[in-house]
């Protein structure tokens, strides 16, 4: 515990308020402002640019250095040497599993990949062209109806079962949603396949044929899930924590996280990147769109660029770009026009003063959409893939909060409304 202090003096008062300064293992110190409310003062930080909402041991980001650590392990090392389920275990438990624990965790996941038939029934209530994210929010929330009575959020074993169920069922739900949208029969998971193979089989397999999944694409999908697994206190994770702080069912909390992720400023950006690349359409129009992105009077932003925290390359986008090269080459579409436009757009933006001054670099969403499109996943499913990948992160933060003392999240405000006035009688 550091004895560093911060001092705040308030205009019109002789008082000097001393506030503790707390130190993390790495990263910025934080000023503990909890005592301010007893002095009748709030802090003000819309968008939480300067606010640490919690303490956590799961993920660390150094935005200036472009560093992302999961339980201390750099994301590029995990992408090179680990796999998605092992990273799920790491996020949840805090340590890499030994071989026995990894196998036990994998087997436990495999036992929960099926989705209750009643949940599958709900699917038929949606039009085939319903946005997949709307359907995923609904089906994940419906799991809350199914498991509501078999869960004590204060019981670590119950929380572990909820984590297993959610990680296990997300690929099945995602594939069900896709099959419903194209009018094909829903595929059951096959437990002899790996997690990513199973996902691709349920997405693109048909009952008339046995599984036939490319190992290159399965590896690429596994790394894409891994790169999306967690990212500190981002908007959707903060939504899950806030919902969880009321004691709500984890399935309801994850459904709220999926809803928050949908926005184009957050997880919806991967879908928006593809829409933007299609709108640009040709390398000759790139400068026109760069100019639009720089025009203050034009709401257009270069989707897939910029980040609240990274003021350097998003380390995930570097790995994603490498996968992009590999997948497009494996599929023989390395001259994909959208990929060419993306590479040229990245080069031009990184040399442009507007982007350099604002430290706007490609983020995780910039290349993921191109890979997913090349694999054959429709644009409308891109954010569903992001939600699938992010599930272990959401549930790890939910679990971390509930594993210790916590309070219901309830921010205050700066009131700018009318002073008290009487109703005209
Ligand atoms: C994700 O938080 C996370 O960790 C999220 C995420 C995760 O894993 O959970 O990493 C996933 O959400 C990645 C981000 C995906 N979103 C996009 O790619 C959408 C495009 N990017 C922007 O909307 C924006 O960059 C944000 C929302 C990502 C960040 O916005 P900030 O931090 O609030 O920054 P800002 O809006 O205050 O912008 C600062 C300046 C502004 O210009 P000035 O007013 O200073 O002149 O940069 C400009 C902005 O206009 N700017 C952009 C831009 N992003 C910011 N200009 C053009 N194109 C852009 N993409």
Short mmCIF file of C-alpha atoms and ligand atoms in Angstrom, two decimals:
data_model
loop_
_atom_site.label_atom_id
_atom_site.label_comp_id
_atom_site.label_asym_id
_atom_site.label_seq_id
_atom_site.Cartn_x
_atom_site.Cartn_y
_atom_site.Cartn_z
CA UNK A 1 0.00 0.00 0.00
CA UNK A 2 1.67 3.27 -1.06
CA UNK A 3 1.59 6.33 1.20
CA UNK A 4 1.42 8.62 -1.84
CA UNK A 5 -1.22 11.31 -1.46
CA UNK A 6 -3.02 13.79 -3.73
CA UNK A 7 -4.31 17.04 -2.29
CA UNK A 8 -7.45 18.83 -3.48
CA UNK A 9 -8.33 22.31 -2.31
CA UNK A 10 -11.82 23.59 -3.07
CA UNK A 11 -12.43 27.21 -4.06
CA UNK A 12 -14.12 29.11 -1.23
CA UNK A 13 -12.96 26.69 1.40
CA UNK A 14 -9.84 26.56 3.52
CA UNK A 15 -10.07 22.76 3.52
CA UNK A 16 -7.39 20.76 1.74
CA UNK A 17 -8.68 17.27 1.03
CA UNK A 18 -6.00 14.56 1.14
CA UNK A 19 -6.71 11.60 -1.16
CA UNK A 20 -4.80 8.29 -1.21
CA UNK A 21 -2.90 7.44 -4.42
CA UNK A 22 -3.04 3.72 -5.25
CA UNK A 23 -0.35 1.97 -7.28
CA UNK A 24 -0.91 -0.91 -9.73
CA UNK A 25 1.53 -3.70 -10.49
CA UNK A 26 2.29 -1.79 -13.69
CA UNK A 27 0.63 1.22 -15.28
CA UNK A 28 -0.62 4.58 -14.01
CA UNK A 29 -1.32 5.33 -10.35
CA UNK A 30 -4.93 6.13 -9.47
CA UNK A 31 -6.27 8.78 -7.10
CA UNK A 32 -8.80 7.16 -4.77
CA UNK A 33 -11.66 9.68 -4.79
CA UNK A 34 -14.17 7.58 -2.85
CA UNK A 35 -14.10 9.89 0.17
CA UNK A 36 -15.09 12.94 -1.90
CA UNK A 37 -18.83 12.19 -1.67
CA UNK A 38 -18.63 12.71 2.11
CA UNK A 39 -17.30 16.22 1.33
CA UNK A 40 -20.29 16.85 -0.95
CA UNK A 41 -18.15 16.76 -4.08
CA UNK A 42 -18.27 14.49 -7.17
CA UNK A 43 -15.65 13.99 -9.89
CA UNK A 44 -16.76 14.62 -13.47
CA UNK A 45 -15.51 12.37 -16.31
CA UNK A 46 -18.04 11.67 -19.14
CA UNK A 47 -16.72 8.78 -21.27
CA UNK A 48 -14.52 7.78 -18.31
CA UNK A 49 -11.39 9.03 -20.11
CA UNK A 50 -9.53 9.44 -16.78
CA UNK A 51 -11.46 7.02 -14.60
CA UNK A 52 -10.46 3.60 -13.29
CA UNK A 53 -13.82 1.96 -12.56
CA UNK A 54 -12.36 -1.02 -10.74
CA UNK A 55 -9.17 -2.86 -9.96
CA UNK A 56 -8.49 -5.98 -12.01
CA UNK A 57 -5.77 -8.58 -12.57
CA UNK A 58 -7.03 -9.94 -15.90
CA UNK A 59 -5.75 -7.72 -18.73
CA UNK A 60 -3.31 -4.85 -18.98
CA UNK A 61 -3.10 -2.39 -21.89
CA UNK A 62 -0.35 0.15 -22.46
CA UNK A 63 -1.93 2.31 -25.18
CA UNK A 64 1.19 4.36 -25.90
CA UNK A 65 3.42 1.31 -26.28
CA UNK A 66 0.77 -0.81 -28.03
CA UNK A 67 1.01 -3.54 -25.39
CA UNK A 68 -1.77 -6.01 -24.47
CA UNK A 69 -1.18 -8.59 -21.71
CA UNK A 70 -3.60 -11.30 -20.59
CA UNK A 71 -2.65 -12.30 -17.03
CA UNK A 72 0.82 -10.95 -17.94
CA UNK A 73 1.26 -12.85 -21.22
CA UNK A 74 1.69 -10.66 -24.37
CA UNK A 75 -1.10 -11.13 -26.93
CA UNK A 76 1.32 -11.90 -29.79
CA UNK A 77 2.91 -14.73 -27.78
CA UNK A 78 -0.51 -16.16 -26.93
CA UNK A 79 -1.51 -15.91 -30.60
CA UNK A 80 1.69 -17.73 -31.65
CA UNK A 81 1.86 -20.42 -28.93
CA UNK A 82 -1.51 -20.78 -27.21
CA UNK A 83 -5.04 -21.43 -28.46
CA UNK A 84 -8.46 -20.00 -27.74
CA UNK A 85 -9.65 -22.47 -25.09
CA UNK A 86 -6.32 -22.32 -23.26
CA UNK A 87 -6.61 -18.50 -23.29
CA UNK A 88 -10.18 -18.80 -21.94
CA UNK A 89 -8.80 -20.89 -19.06
CA UNK A 90 -6.00 -18.34 -18.49
CA UNK A 91 -8.47 -15.43 -18.36
CA UNK A 92 -10.81 -17.28 -16.01
CA UNK A 93 -8.29 -18.95 -13.68
CA UNK A 94 -5.31 -16.59 -13.86
CA UNK A 95 -2.72 -19.21 -14.85
CA UNK A 96 -2.04 -21.33 -17.94
CA UNK A 97 -3.37 -24.88 -17.47
CA UNK A 98 -1.10 -27.93 -17.31
CA UNK A 99 -1.92 -30.67 -19.81
CA UNK A 100 -4.37 -32.42 -17.47
CA UNK A 101 -6.26 -29.24 -16.61
CA UNK A 102 -6.34 -28.18 -20.26
CA UNK A 103 -7.85 -31.52 -21.26
CA UNK A 104 -10.35 -31.41 -18.38
CA UNK A 105 -11.41 -27.88 -19.33
CA UNK A 106 -11.76 -28.84 -22.99
CA UNK A 107 -13.83 -31.91 -22.07
CA UNK A 108 -16.06 -29.80 -19.81
CA UNK A 109 -16.67 -27.33 -22.65
CA UNK A 110 -17.54 -30.19 -25.02
CA UNK A 111 -20.20 -31.41 -22.59
CA UNK A 112 -22.06 -28.10 -22.85
CA UNK A 113 -22.00 -27.28 -26.57
CA UNK A 114 -25.65 -28.31 -27.13
CA UNK A 115 -28.41 -25.69 -26.90
CA UNK A 116 -31.80 -26.52 -25.36
CA UNK A 117 -34.45 -27.32 -27.99
CA UNK A 118 -36.76 -24.64 -26.55
CA UNK A 119 -34.10 -22.00 -27.25
CA UNK A 120 -33.81 -23.30 -30.80
CA UNK A 121 -37.62 -22.90 -31.06
CA UNK A 122 -37.23 -19.15 -30.40
CA UNK A 123 -35.18 -18.87 -33.57
CA UNK A 124 -38.25 -19.55 -35.68
CA UNK A 125 -39.85 -16.42 -34.30
CA UNK A 126 -37.32 -14.25 -36.18
CA UNK A 127 -37.44 -13.28 -39.83
CA UNK A 128 -34.63 -14.80 -41.84
CA UNK A 129 -33.20 -11.31 -42.45
CA UNK A 130 -33.23 -10.34 -38.76
CA UNK A 131 -29.87 -8.82 -37.78
CA UNK A 132 -27.84 -11.66 -36.19
CA UNK A 133 -26.81 -9.44 -33.26
CA UNK A 134 -30.46 -8.82 -32.35
CA UNK A 135 -31.04 -12.58 -32.40
CA UNK A 136 -27.90 -13.31 -30.35
CA UNK A 137 -28.93 -10.77 -27.70
CA UNK A 138 -32.32 -12.50 -27.49
CA UNK A 139 -31.11 -16.11 -27.43
CA UNK A 140 -28.36 -15.36 -24.88
CA UNK A 141 -30.89 -13.55 -22.70
CA UNK A 142 -33.21 -16.55 -23.10
CA UNK A 143 -30.52 -18.73 -21.49
CA UNK A 144 -31.23 -16.64 -18.38
CA UNK A 145 -34.82 -17.90 -18.47
CA UNK A 146 -33.58 -21.46 -18.75
CA UNK A 147 -30.86 -21.41 -16.08
CA UNK A 148 -32.19 -18.70 -13.81
CA UNK A 149 -33.00 -21.06 -10.96
CA UNK A 150 -29.80 -23.07 -11.13
CA UNK A 151 -27.50 -20.24 -10.30
CA UNK A 152 -26.30 -18.62 -7.12
CA UNK A 153 -24.01 -15.80 -8.27
CA UNK A 154 -22.26 -15.91 -4.89
CA UNK A 155 -21.32 -19.58 -5.39
CA UNK A 156 -17.99 -19.97 -7.23
CA UNK A 157 -18.98 -23.39 -8.58
CA UNK A 158 -22.23 -21.99 -10.00
CA UNK A 159 -20.27 -19.12 -11.57
CA UNK A 160 -17.83 -21.62 -13.10
CA UNK A 161 -20.71 -23.62 -14.62
CA UNK A 162 -22.18 -20.44 -16.10
CA UNK A 163 -18.78 -19.60 -17.62
CA UNK A 164 -18.47 -23.08 -19.14
CA UNK A 165 -22.02 -22.98 -20.52
CA UNK A 166 -21.55 -19.56 -22.13
CA UNK A 167 -18.16 -20.33 -23.72
CA UNK A 168 -19.45 -23.71 -24.92
CA UNK A 169 -22.76 -22.50 -26.34
CA UNK A 170 -21.76 -19.28 -28.11
CA UNK A 171 -20.46 -21.04 -31.29
CA UNK A 172 -23.60 -23.20 -31.42
CA UNK A 173 -25.87 -20.16 -31.00
CA UNK A 174 -23.91 -18.19 -33.61
CA UNK A 175 -24.07 -21.02 -36.16
CA UNK A 176 -27.79 -21.61 -35.44
CA UNK A 177 -28.46 -17.94 -36.15
CA UNK A 178 -26.54 -18.11 -39.43
CA UNK A 179 -28.26 -21.33 -40.56
CA UNK A 180 -31.66 -19.79 -39.77
CA UNK A 181 -30.78 -16.76 -41.91
CA UNK A 182 -30.03 -18.92 -44.97
CA UNK A 183 -32.84 -21.45 -44.43
CA UNK A 184 -30.53 -24.41 -43.90
CA UNK A 185 -30.91 -27.04 -41.17
CA UNK A 186 -29.16 -26.28 -37.89
CA UNK A 187 -26.06 -28.46 -37.41
CA UNK A 188 -25.28 -30.21 -34.14
CA UNK A 189 -21.80 -29.87 -32.66
CA UNK A 190 -19.46 -32.84 -33.08
CA UNK A 191 -17.29 -33.28 -30.02
CA UNK A 192 -14.46 -35.00 -31.86
CA UNK A 193 -13.76 -31.65 -33.56
CA UNK A 194 -11.79 -28.81 -31.99
CA UNK A 195 -13.64 -25.69 -30.82
CA UNK A 196 -12.90 -23.72 -34.01
CA UNK A 197 -13.42 -26.75 -36.29
CA UNK A 198 -16.79 -27.31 -34.64
CA UNK A 199 -17.78 -23.70 -35.22
CA UNK A 200 -16.87 -23.85 -38.93
CA UNK A 201 -18.60 -27.24 -39.27
CA UNK A 202 -21.81 -25.90 -37.68
CA UNK A 203 -21.61 -22.81 -39.90
CA UNK A 204 -20.83 -24.39 -43.27
CA UNK A 205 -21.51 -28.12 -42.86
CA UNK A 206 -24.75 -29.76 -44.03
CA UNK A 207 -26.50 -32.87 -42.65
CA UNK A 208 -26.02 -34.67 -45.95
CA UNK A 209 -22.24 -34.64 -45.58
CA UNK A 210 -19.69 -35.36 -42.87
CA UNK A 211 -17.45 -32.64 -41.44
CA UNK A 212 -14.96 -31.17 -43.89
CA UNK A 213 -13.12 -28.26 -42.27
CA UNK A 214 -9.90 -26.65 -43.54
CA UNK A 215 -7.21 -26.79 -40.85
CA UNK A 216 -5.82 -23.44 -42.09
CA UNK A 217 -9.20 -21.74 -41.68
CA UNK A 218 -9.81 -23.45 -38.33
CA UNK A 219 -6.45 -22.16 -37.06
CA UNK A 220 -7.24 -18.65 -38.37
CA UNK A 221 -10.66 -18.65 -36.69
CA UNK A 222 -9.15 -19.90 -33.42
CA UNK A 223 -6.65 -17.03 -33.44
CA UNK A 224 -9.39 -14.52 -34.33
CA UNK A 225 -11.41 -15.73 -31.30
CA UNK A 226 -8.24 -15.48 -29.17
CA UNK A 227 -7.47 -11.92 -30.33
CA UNK A 228 -10.97 -10.82 -29.28
CA UNK A 229 -11.01 -12.68 -25.95
CA UNK A 230 -10.62 -9.71 -23.61
CA UNK A 231 -9.67 -6.07 -23.57
CA UNK A 232 -9.77 -4.57 -20.06
CA UNK A 233 -12.65 -2.23 -19.17
CA UNK A 234 -14.00 -1.53 -22.69
CA UNK A 235 -17.59 -0.39 -23.14
CA UNK A 236 -19.17 -3.85 -23.35
CA UNK A 237 -17.12 -5.29 -20.49
CA UNK A 238 -18.02 -2.28 -18.34
CA UNK A 239 -21.67 -2.93 -19.26
CA UNK A 240 -21.37 -6.54 -18.09
CA UNK A 241 -19.74 -5.43 -14.83
CA UNK A 242 -22.42 -2.82 -14.20
CA UNK A 243 -25.22 -5.32 -14.88
CA UNK A 244 -23.44 -7.92 -12.75
CA UNK A 245 -23.08 -5.47 -9.85
CA UNK A 246 -26.86 -5.68 -9.32
CA UNK A 247 -26.61 -9.46 -8.84
CA UNK A 248 -28.26 -10.14 -12.21
CA UNK A 249 -28.04 -13.58 -13.82
CA UNK A 250 -24.77 -13.95 -15.87
CA UNK A 251 -26.69 -14.83 -19.04
CA UNK A 252 -28.61 -11.55 -18.74
CA UNK A 253 -25.32 -9.72 -18.06
CA UNK A 254 -23.62 -11.22 -21.12
CA UNK A 255 -26.70 -10.37 -23.21
CA UNK A 256 -26.27 -6.73 -22.09
CA UNK A 257 -22.60 -6.88 -23.08
CA UNK A 258 -23.55 -8.16 -26.55
CA UNK A 259 -25.98 -5.26 -26.89
CA UNK A 260 -23.26 -2.73 -26.01
CA UNK A 261 -20.77 -4.38 -28.38
CA UNK A 262 -23.14 -3.93 -31.34
CA UNK A 263 -22.43 -0.21 -31.72
CA UNK A 264 -20.25 0.80 -34.74
CA UNK A 265 -17.91 2.71 -32.41
CA UNK A 266 -17.18 -0.59 -30.63
CA UNK A 267 -17.56 -4.16 -31.86
CA UNK A 268 -19.83 -3.16 -34.73
CA UNK A 269 -16.79 -1.55 -36.36
CA UNK A 270 -15.73 -4.77 -38.13
CA UNK A 271 -19.04 -4.82 -40.02
CA UNK A 272 -18.68 -1.07 -40.62
CA UNK A 273 -15.14 -1.55 -42.03
CA UNK A 274 -16.43 -3.90 -44.74
CA UNK A 275 -19.29 -1.52 -45.56
CA UNK A 276 -16.73 1.31 -45.83
CA UNK A 277 -14.35 -0.70 -48.07
CA UNK A 278 -17.26 -1.65 -50.32
CA UNK A 279 -18.35 2.02 -50.43
CA UNK A 280 -14.81 3.09 -51.37
CA UNK A 281 -14.97 0.41 -54.05
CA UNK A 282 -11.77 1.35 -55.83
CA UNK A 283 -8.27 2.48 -54.84
CA UNK A 284 -8.81 5.64 -56.87
CA UNK A 285 -11.44 6.81 -54.34
CA UNK A 286 -9.31 6.37 -51.20
CA UNK A 287 -8.15 9.99 -51.07
CA UNK A 288 -11.80 11.13 -51.28
CA UNK A 289 -12.68 9.08 -48.20
CA UNK A 290 -9.56 10.16 -46.31
CA UNK A 291 -10.68 13.76 -46.92
CA UNK A 292 -14.19 12.92 -45.64
CA UNK A 293 -12.69 11.37 -42.48
CA UNK A 294 -10.74 14.58 -41.85
CA UNK A 295 -13.66 16.91 -42.55
CA UNK A 296 -15.07 18.19 -39.22
CA UNK A 297 -18.42 18.82 -40.88
CA UNK A 298 -18.63 15.27 -42.16
CA UNK A 299 -19.69 12.63 -39.60
CA UNK A 300 -17.81 9.97 -41.60
CA UNK A 301 -14.96 8.31 -39.71
CA UNK A 302 -12.41 5.84 -41.04
CA UNK A 303 -13.83 2.66 -39.55
CA UNK A 304 -11.21 0.35 -38.10
CA UNK A 305 -8.98 3.28 -37.19
CA UNK A 306 -8.46 4.93 -33.83
CA UNK A 307 -8.87 3.70 -30.31
CA UNK A 308 -9.65 5.23 -26.93
CA UNK A 309 -6.58 3.62 -25.39
CA UNK A 310 -4.14 2.65 -28.17
CA UNK A 311 -2.18 5.64 -29.39
CA UNK A 312 0.06 3.20 -31.24
CA UNK A 313 -0.63 0.14 -33.38
CA UNK A 314 -3.24 -2.12 -31.77
CA UNK A 315 -1.04 -5.21 -31.21
CA UNK A 316 -3.99 -7.36 -32.24
CA UNK A 317 -4.21 -5.72 -35.68
CA UNK A 318 -0.58 -6.66 -36.39
CA UNK A 319 -1.40 -10.34 -35.76
CA UNK A 320 -4.68 -9.98 -37.65
CA UNK A 321 -2.88 -8.60 -40.69
CA UNK A 322 -0.53 -11.62 -40.72
CA UNK A 323 -3.53 -13.99 -40.57
CA UNK A 324 -5.14 -12.01 -43.37
CA UNK A 325 -2.12 -12.61 -45.61
CA UNK A 326 -2.13 -16.34 -44.76
CA UNK A 327 -5.86 -16.91 -45.23
CA UNK A 328 -6.14 -14.96 -48.49
CA UNK A 329 -3.07 -16.80 -49.86
CA UNK A 330 -4.50 -20.19 -48.74
CA UNK A 331 -7.79 -19.34 -50.47
CA UNK A 332 -5.97 -17.98 -53.53
CA UNK A 333 -7.63 -14.56 -53.18
CA UNK A 334 -4.60 -12.52 -52.15
CA UNK A 335 -5.54 -10.07 -54.87
CA UNK A 336 -8.90 -9.55 -53.21
CA UNK A 337 -9.77 -5.97 -54.22
CA UNK A 338 -11.04 -5.10 -50.74
CA UNK A 339 -7.79 -6.35 -49.22
CA UNK A 340 -5.83 -4.25 -51.70
CA UNK A 341 -7.93 -1.20 -50.83
CA UNK A 342 -7.43 -1.91 -47.10
CA UNK A 343 -3.65 -2.19 -47.41
CA UNK A 344 -3.46 1.02 -49.45
CA UNK A 345 -5.86 2.83 -47.09
CA UNK A 346 -3.71 1.83 -44.14
CA UNK A 347 -0.53 3.04 -45.87
CA UNK A 348 -2.01 6.40 -46.87
CA UNK A 349 -3.64 7.02 -43.46
CA UNK A 350 -0.43 6.20 -41.59
CA UNK A 351 1.43 8.82 -43.62
CA UNK A 352 -1.23 11.51 -43.23
CA UNK A 353 -0.60 14.23 -40.62
CA UNK A 354 -4.26 14.24 -39.47
CA UNK A 355 -3.99 10.58 -38.42
CA UNK A 356 -0.41 10.90 -37.16
CA UNK A 357 -1.24 13.92 -34.93
CA UNK A 358 -4.27 12.14 -33.47
CA UNK A 359 -2.40 8.83 -33.16
CA UNK A 360 -5.06 7.03 -35.16
CA UNK A 361 -3.81 3.55 -36.03
CA UNK A 362 -5.59 0.47 -37.41
CA UNK A 363 -7.39 -1.36 -34.60
CA UNK A 364 -8.48 -4.96 -34.16
CA UNK A 365 -11.51 -4.43 -36.40
CA UNK A 366 -9.62 -3.20 -39.44
CA UNK A 367 -8.51 -6.55 -40.84
CA UNK A 368 -10.83 -9.01 -39.10
CA UNK A 369 -13.70 -8.30 -41.48
CA UNK A 370 -11.60 -9.05 -44.56
CA UNK A 371 -10.62 -12.46 -43.15
CA UNK A 372 -14.18 -13.29 -42.11
CA UNK A 373 -15.49 -12.30 -45.55
CA UNK A 374 -12.82 -14.44 -47.25
CA UNK A 375 -13.88 -17.42 -45.08
CA UNK A 376 -17.45 -16.91 -46.31
CA UNK A 377 -18.97 -15.38 -43.19
CA UNK A 378 -21.52 -12.68 -44.10
CA UNK A 379 -20.83 -9.10 -42.95
CA UNK A 380 -23.91 -9.12 -40.71
CA UNK A 381 -22.33 -11.97 -38.69
CA UNK A 382 -19.01 -10.19 -38.03
CA UNK A 383 -19.97 -8.66 -34.69
CA UNK A 384 -21.46 -12.00 -33.63
CA UNK A 385 -17.97 -13.47 -34.14
CA UNK A 386 -16.56 -10.63 -32.01
CA UNK A 387 -19.12 -11.38 -29.28
CA UNK A 388 -18.26 -15.08 -29.43
CA UNK A 389 -14.55 -14.30 -29.02
CA UNK A 390 -15.18 -11.78 -26.20
CA UNK A 391 -17.36 -14.06 -24.06
CA UNK A 392 -14.49 -15.38 -21.86
CA UNK A 393 -13.37 -11.81 -21.20
CA UNK A 394 -16.84 -10.66 -20.21
CA UNK A 395 -17.44 -13.66 -17.97
CA UNK A 396 -13.94 -13.41 -16.40
CA UNK A 397 -14.55 -9.80 -15.40
CA UNK A 398 -18.02 -10.70 -14.11
CA UNK A 399 -16.51 -13.55 -12.09
CA UNK A 400 -13.62 -11.42 -10.81
CA UNK A 401 -16.05 -8.79 -9.53
CA UNK A 402 -18.28 -11.36 -7.80
CA UNK A 403 -15.29 -13.20 -6.28
CA UNK A 404 -14.67 -10.38 -3.84
CA UNK A 405 -16.48 -7.55 -2.11
CA UNK A 406 -18.34 -5.33 -4.60
CA UNK A 407 -20.93 -2.59 -4.58
CA UNK A 408 -23.73 -1.88 -7.01
CA UNK A 409 -22.46 0.50 -9.70
CA UNK A 410 -24.33 3.78 -9.42
CA UNK A 411 -22.60 6.86 -10.94
CA UNK A 412 -23.77 10.37 -9.99
CA UNK A 413 -24.07 13.44 -12.29
CA UNK A 414 -23.54 17.15 -12.79
CA UNK A 415 -27.13 18.46 -12.70
CA UNK A 416 -27.87 21.23 -15.21
CA UNK A 417 -31.65 21.10 -15.07
CA UNK A 418 -34.23 23.43 -13.55
CA UNK A 419 -33.97 24.34 -9.85
CA UNK A 420 -36.96 23.32 -7.68
CA UNK A 421 -40.20 24.95 -8.82
CA UNK A 422 -43.85 24.45 -7.74
CA UNK A 423 -46.52 22.94 -9.94
CA UNK A 424 -48.76 25.74 -11.24
CA UNK A 425 -52.15 25.33 -9.50
C1 LIG B 1 -13.12 -1.55 -30.42
O1 LIG B 1 -12.27 0.01 -25.82
C2 LIG B 1 -11.84 -1.02 -26.40
O2 LIG B 1 -10.91 -1.65 -25.95
C3 LIG B 1 -12.59 -1.42 -27.67
C4 LIG B 1 -12.03 -2.60 -28.43
C5 LIG B 1 -12.15 -3.89 -27.65
O3 LIG B 1 -11.40 -4.82 -27.94
O4 LIG B 1 -13.08 -3.97 -26.81
O5 LIG B 1 -10.66 -2.39 -28.75
C6 LIG B 1 -12.80 -2.83 -29.73
O6 LIG B 1 -14.16 -1.01 -30.17
C7 LIG B 1 -12.11 -0.93 -31.35
C8 LIG B 1 -12.58 0.44 -31.92
C9 LIG B 1 -13.49 0.16 -33.11
N1 LIG B 1 -14.13 1.41 -33.57
C10 LIG B 1 -13.83 1.94 -34.76
O7 LIG B 1 -12.93 1.52 -35.52
C11 LIG B 1 -14.71 3.13 -35.13
C12 LIG B 1 -13.84 4.27 -35.64
N2 LIG B 1 -13.06 4.79 -34.50
C13 LIG B 1 -13.61 5.92 -33.80
O8 LIG B 1 -14.99 6.03 -33.74
C14 LIG B 1 -12.82 6.30 -32.54
O9 LIG B 1 -11.50 6.22 -32.86
C15 LIG B 1 -13.07 5.52 -31.26
C16 LIG B 1 -14.49 5.51 -30.89
C17 LIG B 1 -12.56 4.12 -31.41
C18 LIG B 1 -12.26 6.21 -30.16
O10 LIG B 1 -12.78 7.48 -30.01
P1 LIG B 1 -12.30 8.47 -28.83
O11 LIG B 1 -11.22 7.86 -28.02
O12 LIG B 1 -13.51 8.96 -28.11
O13 LIG B 1 -11.60 9.60 -29.63
P2 LIG B 1 -12.33 10.88 -30.17
O14 LIG B 1 -13.65 10.50 -30.76
O15 LIG B 1 -12.30 11.90 -29.10
O16 LIG B 1 -11.36 11.30 -31.39
C19 LIG B 1 -10.20 12.06 -31.14
C20 LIG B 1 -9.94 12.78 -32.46
C21 LIG B 1 -11.17 13.55 -32.97
O17 LIG B 1 -10.70 14.61 -33.80
P3 LIG B 1 -10.54 16.09 -33.13
O18 LIG B 1 -11.93 16.45 -32.54
O19 LIG B 1 -9.49 15.97 -32.06
O20 LIG B 1 -10.18 16.97 -34.30
O21 LIG B 1 -9.65 11.82 -33.48
C22 LIG B 1 -10.67 11.85 -34.49
C23 LIG B 1 -11.86 12.55 -33.87
O22 LIG B 1 -12.66 13.19 -34.86
N3 LIG B 1 -10.95 10.48 -34.85
C24 LIG B 1 -11.12 10.03 -36.10
C25 LIG B 1 -11.30 8.65 -35.98
N4 LIG B 1 -11.25 8.30 -34.69
C26 LIG B 1 -11.04 9.42 -33.99
N5 LIG B 1 -11.14 10.66 -37.29
C27 LIG B 1 -11.35 9.89 -38.40
N6 LIG B 1 -11.52 8.55 -38.36
C28 LIG B 1 -11.50 7.89 -37.17
N7 LIG B 1 -11.65 6.58 -37.13
#
